[in-house]
Amino acid sequence: MKPQPRKRFAQHWLQSQEALNQIIRAAELTESDRVLEIGPGTGILTRRLLPLVQSVIAVEIDRDLCTILNKQLQTADNFLLLQGDILTLDVEAQLAEYPKFQKPNKVVANIPYNITGPILEKLLGTITAPTQPAFDLIVLLVQKEVAQRLNAKPGSKAFGALSVQVQYLANCELICHVPAQAFQPPPEVDSAVVRLRPRLWQPPADNPRKLEILIKLGFASRRKMLRNNLKNVAERERLTQLLELLKINPSARAEDLSVAEWVALSNQLQKLEIIGEL
Ligand code: SAH
């Protein structure tokens, strides 16, 4: 019998073999991979991972689940379960106690949706401080709307600050949709599998911190034109000139700019020292 799902830990047990197959295939696993799994739950994904890789290091917050999982998977000597909160646990420091387990190079997980943003930031870092060394590959089951944002093209509704931030830090692909009925209990939203390949944006922004601030300001009010959202950054005239110089429509909204254009805009503002004091 499966343990009763707990709402406060966003527990929804994946049931679909098809979804599991897609996750496994997307992760391009090899025998030398060390996989970090976040929220193994009942271990349905863990059991698929274990025979394919060198090791699985799983972080699970729910103590009761940890007891069950450790009992059920005690014969798998390439499995290490760390009890704790993925957002605060220092996985690397914990691993110092287990010399057999090397640092994970991939992440494969059906994550708790209520902390998707912070998990992405933990795994990828920020524009100012990208996680180094980066993971080779990250395959996650996420809420469909998040998947659409990660995968959005400029000019589309789904293209937001999260899209620019994550696409600056990784190549993002949508692997497949997973309906709510694939889970027990079904969440209120549909889901999707995404694959992220972290890499540094080339060429990087001259001043990543300023790019980060610019994105935040630029997307502050989505319905306004970019130049209105940035009116505290530079005078309207100046901004219009600058946008024209960069061949960006002066009446564009934040969602219309590609990542390359965001980088170009922040570089220009930096060069002209327009956002010097931000
Ligand atoms: N991977 C399982 C469970 C997914 S549900 C499956 O596919 O069926 C999300 C899981 O994340 C649950 O097991 C939940 O207890 C765990 N979880 C929730 N918050 C967490 C946190 N902050 N750190 C680590 N695990 C967490």
CSV table of C-alpha atoms and ligand atoms in Angstrom, one decimal:
chain,number,residue,atom,x,y,z
A,1,MET,CA,0.0,0.0,0.0
A,2,LYS,CA,1.2,3.5,-0.8
A,3,PRO,CA,1.5,6.0,2.0
A,4,GLN,CA,-1.2,8.7,2.3
A,5,PRO,CA,0.0,11.7,0.3
A,6,ARG,CA,0.6,14.9,2.4
A,7,LYS,CA,-0.6,18.1,1.0
A,8,ARG,CA,1.9,20.3,2.8
A,9,PHE,CA,4.8,18.5,1.0
A,10,ALA,CA,3.0,18.7,-2.4
A,11,GLN,CA,2.9,14.9,-2.6
A,12,HIS,CA,1.4,13.5,-5.8
A,13,TRP,CA,2.5,10.0,-6.7
A,14,LEU,CA,3.3,9.5,-10.3
A,15,GLN,CA,1.5,6.4,-11.7
A,16,SER,CA,2.1,6.6,-15.5
A,17,GLN,CA,4.7,4.2,-16.9
A,18,GLU,CA,4.7,6.3,-20.1
A,19,ALA,CA,5.7,9.4,-18.2
A,20,LEU,CA,8.4,7.5,-16.4
A,21,ASN,CA,9.7,6.2,-19.7
A,22,GLN,CA,9.9,9.7,-21.1
A,23,ILE,CA,11.7,11.0,-18.1
A,24,ILE,CA,14.3,8.2,-18.2
A,25,ARG,CA,14.8,8.5,-22.0
A,26,ALA,CA,15.2,12.3,-21.7
A,27,ALA,CA,17.9,11.9,-19.0
A,28,GLU,CA,20.3,10.1,-21.5
A,29,LEU,CA,21.6,8.0,-18.6
A,30,THR,CA,24.9,6.2,-18.6
A,31,GLU,CA,26.6,3.9,-16.1
A,32,SER,CA,28.9,6.6,-14.9
A,33,ASP,CA,26.1,9.1,-14.0
A,34,ARG,CA,25.5,10.2,-10.5
A,35,VAL,CA,21.9,11.3,-10.3
A,36,LEU,CA,20.4,13.7,-7.8
A,37,GLU,CA,16.7,13.1,-7.2
A,38,ILE,CA,14.6,15.6,-5.4
A,39,GLY,CA,11.6,14.3,-3.6
A,40,PRO,CA,11.7,10.5,-4.3
A,41,GLY,CA,8.4,10.0,-2.6
A,42,THR,CA,7.5,6.3,-2.8
A,43,GLY,CA,10.5,5.7,-5.0
A,44,ILE,CA,8.7,5.0,-8.3
A,45,LEU,CA,11.3,7.0,-10.3
A,46,THR,CA,14.2,6.0,-8.0
A,47,ARG,CA,13.6,2.3,-8.8
A,48,ARG,CA,13.8,3.0,-12.6
A,49,LEU,CA,17.0,5.1,-12.1
A,50,LEU,CA,19.0,2.7,-9.9
A,51,PRO,CA,19.8,-0.1,-12.3
A,52,LEU,CA,21.0,2.4,-15.0
A,53,VAL,CA,23.5,4.6,-13.2
A,54,GLN,CA,26.5,4.7,-10.9
A,55,SER,CA,24.4,6.2,-8.0
A,56,VAL,CA,21.3,7.9,-7.0
A,57,ILE,CA,21.4,10.5,-4.2
A,58,ALA,CA,17.9,11.4,-3.2
A,59,VAL,CA,16.8,14.2,-0.9
A,60,GLU,CA,13.4,13.7,0.7
A,61,ILE,CA,11.9,16.0,3.4
A,62,ASP,CA,9.3,13.6,4.7
A,63,ARG,CA,10.8,11.5,7.5
A,64,ASP,CA,8.1,8.8,7.3
A,65,LEU,CA,8.8,8.3,3.6
A,66,CYS,CA,12.5,8.1,4.3
A,67,THR,CA,12.0,5.3,6.7
A,68,ILE,CA,9.9,3.3,4.2
A,69,LEU,CA,12.3,4.1,1.3
A,70,ASN,CA,15.4,3.1,3.2
A,71,LYS,CA,13.7,-0.2,4.2
A,72,GLN,CA,12.5,-1.0,0.7
A,73,LEU,CA,15.7,0.0,-1.1
A,74,GLN,CA,18.2,-1.3,1.5
A,75,THR,CA,19.7,-3.8,-0.9
A,76,ALA,CA,20.5,-1.2,-3.5
A,77,ASP,CA,24.1,-0.3,-2.6
A,78,ASN,CA,24.2,2.6,-5.1
A,79,PHE,CA,21.4,4.4,-3.3
A,80,LEU,CA,21.9,7.2,-0.8
A,81,LEU,CA,18.9,8.9,0.9
A,82,LEU,CA,19.4,12.2,2.6
A,83,GLN,CA,16.5,13.4,4.8
A,84,GLY,CA,16.0,17.2,4.6
A,85,ASP,CA,14.8,20.2,2.7
A,86,ILE,CA,16.4,20.5,-0.7
A,87,LEU,CA,16.4,24.2,-0.5
A,88,THR,CA,18.6,24.4,2.6
A,89,LEU,CA,20.5,21.1,2.6
A,90,ASP,CA,24.1,21.3,1.6
A,91,VAL,CA,24.3,18.1,-0.5
A,92,GLU,CA,28.0,18.4,-1.1
A,93,ALA,CA,28.8,18.8,2.6
A,94,GLN,CA,26.6,15.8,3.4
A,95,LEU,CA,28.4,13.7,0.8
A,96,ALA,CA,31.7,14.2,2.6
A,97,GLU,CA,30.5,11.5,5.0
A,98,TYR,CA,29.9,9.0,2.2
A,99,PRO,CA,33.2,8.6,0.3
A,100,LYS,CA,31.6,6.0,-2.0
A,101,PHE,CA,29.2,8.6,-3.4
A,102,GLN,CA,30.6,11.2,-5.7
A,103,LYS,CA,29.0,14.6,-6.5
A,104,PRO,CA,26.0,14.2,-8.7
A,105,ASN,CA,26.4,15.3,-12.4
A,106,LYS,CA,22.7,15.1,-13.4
A,107,VAL,CA,19.3,15.9,-11.8
A,108,VAL,CA,16.3,13.8,-12.5
A,109,ALA,CA,13.2,14.5,-10.5
A,110,ASN,CA,9.5,14.8,-10.1
A,111,ILE,CA,9.7,17.9,-7.9
A,112,PRO,CA,7.2,19.4,-5.4
A,113,TYR,CA,5.5,22.1,-7.5
A,114,ASN,CA,5.1,24.6,-4.7
A,115,ILE,CA,8.8,25.3,-4.6
A,116,THR,CA,9.6,25.1,-8.4
A,117,GLY,CA,11.2,28.6,-8.6
A,118,PRO,CA,13.5,28.2,-5.7
A,119,ILE,CA,14.5,24.6,-6.9
A,120,LEU,CA,15.4,26.0,-10.3
A,121,GLU,CA,17.5,28.7,-8.7
A,122,LYS,CA,19.2,26.2,-6.5
A,123,LEU,CA,20.1,24.0,-9.4
A,124,LEU,CA,21.0,26.6,-12.0
A,125,GLY,CA,22.1,29.5,-9.8
A,126,THR,CA,21.3,33.1,-10.9
A,127,ILE,CA,22.5,35.2,-13.8
A,128,THR,CA,24.9,36.9,-11.4
A,129,ALA,CA,26.1,33.7,-9.8
A,130,PRO,CA,25.5,30.6,-12.0
A,131,THR,CA,26.0,27.3,-10.3
A,132,GLN,CA,29.6,26.2,-10.9
A,133,PRO,CA,30.4,23.5,-11.9
A,134,ALA,CA,27.0,23.2,-13.7
A,135,PHE,CA,25.1,20.0,-13.9
A,136,ASP,CA,25.4,18.1,-17.2
A,137,LEU,CA,21.7,17.7,-17.5
A,138,ILE,CA,18.5,18.4,-15.5
A,139,VAL,CA,15.3,16.6,-16.3
A,140,LEU,CA,12.3,17.7,-14.3
A,141,LEU,CA,8.6,17.1,-14.1
A,142,VAL,CA,7.0,20.5,-13.6
A,143,GLN,CA,3.7,22.2,-13.8
A,144,LYS,CA,2.7,22.7,-17.5
A,145,GLU,CA,2.6,26.5,-17.2
A,146,VAL,CA,6.2,26.5,-15.9
A,147,ALA,CA,7.3,24.2,-18.7
A,148,GLN,CA,5.8,26.6,-21.2
A,149,ARG,CA,7.6,29.6,-19.6
A,150,LEU,CA,10.9,27.8,-19.7
A,151,ASN,CA,10.4,26.9,-23.3
A,152,ALA,CA,8.8,30.1,-24.5
A,153,LYS,CA,9.9,32.1,-27.5
A,154,PRO,CA,10.2,35.9,-27.3
A,155,GLY,CA,7.0,37.6,-28.4
A,156,SER,CA,4.8,34.9,-26.9
A,157,LYS,CA,2.5,35.4,-23.8
A,158,ALA,CA,4.4,32.8,-21.8
A,159,PHE,CA,7.8,34.6,-22.3
A,160,GLY,CA,8.5,36.2,-18.9
A,161,ALA,CA,11.3,37.1,-16.6
A,162,LEU,CA,11.7,33.4,-15.7
A,163,SER,CA,12.1,32.5,-19.4
A,164,VAL,CA,14.9,35.1,-19.8
A,165,GLN,CA,16.7,34.1,-16.6
A,166,VAL,CA,16.5,30.3,-17.2
A,167,GLN,CA,17.3,30.5,-20.9
A,168,TYR,CA,20.3,32.7,-20.1
A,169,LEU,CA,21.6,29.8,-17.9
A,170,ALA,CA,20.5,26.7,-19.8
A,171,ASN,CA,19.1,25.3,-23.1
A,172,CYS,CA,15.5,24.4,-22.4
A,173,GLU,CA,13.5,21.7,-24.1
A,174,LEU,CA,9.9,20.6,-23.6
A,175,ILE,CA,10.0,16.8,-23.7
A,176,CYS,CA,6.3,15.9,-23.3
A,177,HIS,CA,3.0,16.7,-21.6
A,178,VAL,CA,1.8,14.7,-18.7
A,179,PRO,CA,-1.9,14.9,-17.8
A,180,ALA,CA,-3.0,15.4,-14.2
A,181,GLN,CA,-4.6,11.9,-14.2
A,182,ALA,CA,-1.0,10.4,-14.4
A,183,PHE,CA,-0.8,11.2,-10.7
A,184,GLN,CA,-2.4,9.9,-7.5
A,185,PRO,CA,-4.0,12.1,-6.3
A,186,PRO,CA,-4.2,14.2,-9.5
A,187,PRO,CA,-2.8,17.7,-9.0
A,188,GLU,CA,-5.0,20.7,-10.0
A,189,VAL,CA,-2.7,21.4,-12.9
A,190,ASP,CA,-1.3,19.5,-15.9
A,191,SER,CA,2.4,18.8,-16.0
A,192,ALA,CA,5.2,18.4,-18.5
A,193,VAL,CA,8.7,17.0,-18.6
A,194,VAL,CA,11.5,19.5,-19.4
A,195,ARG,CA,15.1,19.1,-20.0
A,196,LEU,CA,17.6,21.8,-19.2
A,197,ARG,CA,21.3,21.7,-20.3
A,198,PRO,CA,23.1,24.3,-18.3
A,199,ARG,CA,25.7,26.4,-20.2
A,200,LEU,CA,27.0,29.9,-20.0
A,201,TRP,CA,25.4,32.4,-22.3
A,202,GLN,CA,27.9,33.5,-25.0
A,203,PRO,CA,29.0,36.1,-24.8
A,204,PRO,CA,28.0,36.7,-21.2
A,205,ALA,CA,26.6,40.1,-20.2
A,206,ASP,CA,29.3,42.6,-19.3
A,207,ASN,CA,27.6,43.2,-16.0
A,208,PRO,CA,25.3,40.2,-15.1
A,209,ARG,CA,24.0,41.9,-11.9
A,210,LYS,CA,22.7,44.8,-14.0
A,211,LEU,CA,21.1,42.5,-16.5
A,212,GLU,CA,19.3,40.8,-13.6
A,213,ILE,CA,18.0,44.1,-12.3
A,214,LEU,CA,17.0,45.3,-15.8
A,215,ILE,CA,15.0,42.1,-16.4
A,216,LYS,CA,13.2,42.6,-13.1
A,217,LEU,CA,12.4,46.2,-13.8
A,218,GLY,CA,11.5,45.6,-17.5
A,219,PHE,CA,8.9,42.9,-16.6
A,220,ALA,CA,7.5,44.7,-13.6
A,221,SER,CA,4.3,45.6,-15.5
A,222,ARG,CA,3.8,43.3,-18.4
A,223,ARG,CA,1.2,45.4,-20.1
A,224,LYS,CA,3.3,48.5,-20.3
A,225,MET,CA,5.8,49.2,-23.0
A,226,LEU,CA,9.4,48.4,-21.9
A,227,ARG,CA,10.4,52.0,-22.1
A,228,ASN,CA,7.7,52.9,-19.6
A,229,ASN,CA,8.8,50.2,-17.2
A,230,LEU,CA,12.3,51.6,-17.5
A,231,LYS,CA,11.5,55.2,-17.1
A,232,ASN,CA,13.4,55.5,-13.9
A,233,VAL,CA,16.5,54.0,-15.6
A,234,ALA,CA,16.8,56.5,-18.4
A,235,GLU,CA,14.9,59.3,-20.0
A,236,ARG,CA,12.4,58.4,-22.6
A,237,GLU,CA,14.3,60.0,-25.5
A,238,ARG,CA,17.5,58.4,-24.6
A,239,LEU,CA,15.9,55.0,-24.2
A,240,THR,CA,14.1,55.3,-27.5
A,241,GLN,CA,17.4,56.1,-29.2
A,242,LEU,CA,19.1,53.2,-27.6
A,243,LEU,CA,16.4,50.8,-28.6
A,244,GLU,CA,16.6,52.0,-32.1
A,245,LEU,CA,20.3,51.6,-32.1
A,246,LEU,CA,19.8,48.0,-31.1
A,247,LYS,CA,17.2,47.6,-33.8
A,248,ILE,CA,14.5,47.0,-31.1
A,249,ASN,CA,11.1,48.5,-31.7
A,250,PRO,CA,10.9,51.4,-29.3
A,251,SER,CA,7.3,50.5,-28.4
A,252,ALA,CA,8.2,46.8,-27.6
A,253,ARG,CA,7.1,45.2,-24.4
A,254,ALA,CA,9.5,43.2,-22.2
A,255,GLU,CA,8.2,39.9,-23.6
A,256,ASP,CA,9.2,40.9,-27.2
A,257,LEU,CA,12.9,41.0,-26.5
A,258,SER,CA,15.0,37.9,-27.0
A,259,VAL,CA,17.6,36.9,-24.4
A,260,ALA,CA,20.3,38.3,-26.8
A,261,GLU,CA,18.5,41.6,-27.0
A,262,TRP,CA,18.2,41.8,-23.2
A,263,VAL,CA,22.0,41.2,-23.0
A,264,ALA,CA,22.7,43.8,-25.7
A,265,LEU,CA,20.4,46.3,-23.9
A,266,SER,CA,22.1,45.8,-20.6
A,267,ASN,CA,25.5,46.0,-22.1
A,268,GLN,CA,24.6,49.4,-23.8
A,269,LEU,CA,23.2,50.8,-20.6
A,270,GLN,CA,26.3,49.6,-18.8
A,271,LYS,CA,28.6,51.2,-21.4
A,272,LEU,CA,26.8,54.5,-21.2
A,273,GLU,CA,26.7,54.1,-17.4
A,274,ILE,CA,23.0,54.7,-17.5
A,275,ILE,CA,22.3,52.1,-14.9
A,276,GLY,CA,25.4,52.9,-12.9
A,277,GLU,CA,23.6,53.6,-9.7
A,278,LEU,CA,21.1,50.8,-9.7
B,1,SAH,N1,8.9,11.5,-7.1
B,1,SAH,C1,7.7,11.0,-6.5
B,1,SAH,C2,7.1,12.0,-5.6
B,1,SAH,C3,6.7,13.4,-6.2
B,1,SAH,S1,5.8,14.4,-5.0
B,1,SAH,C4,6.8,10.5,-7.6
B,1,SAH,O1,7.1,10.8,-8.7
B,1,SAH,O2,5.8,9.9,-7.3
B,1,SAH,C5,7.0,15.5,-4.4
B,1,SAH,C6,8.0,14.9,-3.4
B,1,SAH,O3,8.9,15.9,-2.9
B,1,SAH,C7,7.3,14.3,-2.2
B,1,SAH,O4,7.9,13.0,-1.9
B,1,SAH,C8,7.6,15.3,-1.1
B,1,SAH,O5,7.6,14.8,0.2
B,1,SAH,C9,9.0,15.8,-1.5
B,1,SAH,N2,9.3,17.2,-1.0
B,1,SAH,C10,8.4,18.2,-0.8
B,1,SAH,N3,9.1,19.3,-0.4
B,1,SAH,C11,10.4,18.9,-0.4
B,1,SAH,C12,11.6,19.6,0.0
B,1,SAH,N4,11.6,20.9,0.3
B,1,SAH,N5,12.8,19.0,-0.1
B,1,SAH,C13,12.9,17.7,-0.4
B,1,SAH,N6,11.7,17.0,-0.8
B,1,SAH,C14,10.6,17.6,-0.7
